[in-house]
């Protein structure tokens, strides 16, 4: 049986609290024989993209990439460019 865990996200108010949470999570994973690859780990990011949000210490902001993509499209404005 193989189980894949895509994300474990740990947020905290300061670095001391963050390190304590990291240690707790690693201890729990170790007790149940779940190991993570260091190469795929991202630790202590100040800001990150999570689903369609940007999360940082200041706020959680919605990103709507679909709207941004449509805003960048250039639509034809003459009959000649439509052909």
GROMACS .gro file of C-alpha atoms in nm:
model
   83
    1UNK     CA    1   0.000   0.000   0.000
    2UNK     CA    2   0.134   0.340  -0.099
    3UNK     CA    3  -0.002   0.666   0.032
    4UNK     CA    4   0.091   1.006  -0.105
    5UNK     CA    5   0.052   1.321   0.102
    6UNK     CA    6   0.082   1.626  -0.120
    7UNK     CA    7   0.101   1.906   0.131
    8UNK     CA    8   0.157   1.970   0.497
    9UNK     CA    9   0.123   2.341   0.561
   10UNK     CA   10   0.240   2.486   0.890
   11UNK     CA   11   0.172   2.850   0.974
   12UNK     CA   12   0.276   3.037   1.285
   13UNK     CA   13   0.311   3.384   1.433
   14UNK     CA   14   0.691   3.372   1.474
   15UNK     CA   15   0.993   3.155   1.399
   16UNK     CA   16   1.011   3.002   1.747
   17UNK     CA   17   0.651   2.882   1.726
   18UNK     CA   18   0.712   2.762   1.370
   19UNK     CA   19   1.014   2.552   1.470
   20UNK     CA   20   0.815   2.398   1.756
   21UNK     CA   21   0.534   2.304   1.513
   22UNK     CA   22   0.785   2.158   1.266
   23UNK     CA   23   0.938   1.943   1.538
   24UNK     CA   24   0.593   1.824   1.651
   25UNK     CA   25   0.488   1.732   1.297
   26UNK     CA   26   0.817   1.549   1.231
   27UNK     CA   27   0.779   1.356   1.559
   28UNK     CA   28   0.425   1.249   1.467
   29UNK     CA   29   0.528   1.144   1.116
   30UNK     CA   30   0.824   0.949   1.253
   31UNK     CA   31   0.605   0.762   1.505
   32UNK     CA   32   0.376   0.638   1.229
   33UNK     CA   33   0.665   0.562   0.991
   34UNK     CA   34   0.587   0.835   0.740
   35UNK     CA   35   0.894   0.989   0.582
   36UNK     CA   36   0.930   1.296   0.368
   37UNK     CA   37   1.184   1.376   0.099
   38UNK     CA   38   1.407   1.666   0.186
   39UNK     CA   39   1.442   1.750  -0.184
   40UNK     CA   40   1.067   1.815  -0.206
   41UNK     CA   41   1.041   2.013   0.117
   42UNK     CA   42   0.995   2.388   0.133
   43UNK     CA   43   1.053   2.520   0.482
   44UNK     CA   44   1.016   2.869   0.630
   45UNK     CA   45   0.864   3.054   0.335
   46UNK     CA   46   0.744   3.404   0.419
   47UNK     CA   47   0.473   3.385   0.155
   48UNK     CA   48   0.323   3.100  -0.043
   49UNK     CA   49   0.060   3.023  -0.303
   50UNK     CA   50  -0.203   2.782  -0.177
   51UNK     CA   51  -0.474   2.680  -0.420
   52UNK     CA   52  -0.595   3.015  -0.552
   53UNK     CA   53  -0.471   3.220  -0.257
   54UNK     CA   54  -0.150   3.393  -0.151
   55UNK     CA   55  -0.089   3.334   0.221
   56UNK     CA   56   0.159   3.538   0.424
   57UNK     CA   57   0.193   3.687   0.770
   58UNK     CA   58  -0.014   3.990   0.673
   59UNK     CA   59  -0.318   3.832   0.508
   60UNK     CA   60  -0.478   3.574   0.286
   61UNK     CA   61  -0.541   3.718  -0.061
   62UNK     CA   62  -0.752   3.565  -0.335
   63UNK     CA   63  -0.585   3.523  -0.673
   64UNK     CA   64  -0.808   3.494  -0.972
   65UNK     CA   65  -0.573   3.394  -1.254
   66UNK     CA   66  -0.860   3.319  -1.489
   67UNK     CA   67  -0.969   3.683  -1.491
   68UNK     CA   68  -0.610   3.801  -1.535
   69UNK     CA   69  -0.572   3.575  -1.839
   70UNK     CA   70  -0.881   3.724  -2.004
   71UNK     CA   71  -0.765   4.077  -1.929
   72UNK     CA   72  -0.443   4.007  -2.120
   73UNK     CA   73  -0.624   3.885  -2.434
   74UNK     CA   74  -0.630   4.122  -2.728
   75UNK     CA   75  -0.958   4.115  -2.912
   76UNK     CA   76  -0.987   4.223  -3.275
   77UNK     CA   77  -1.128   4.570  -3.314
   78UNK     CA   78  -1.169   4.592  -3.692
   79UNK     CA   79  -1.326   4.370  -3.956
   80UNK     CA   80  -0.989   4.321  -4.124
   81UNK     CA   81  -0.833   4.173  -3.807
   82UNK     CA   82  -1.127   3.935  -3.775
   83UNK     CA   83  -1.046   3.771  -4.110
   0.00000   0.00000   0.00000
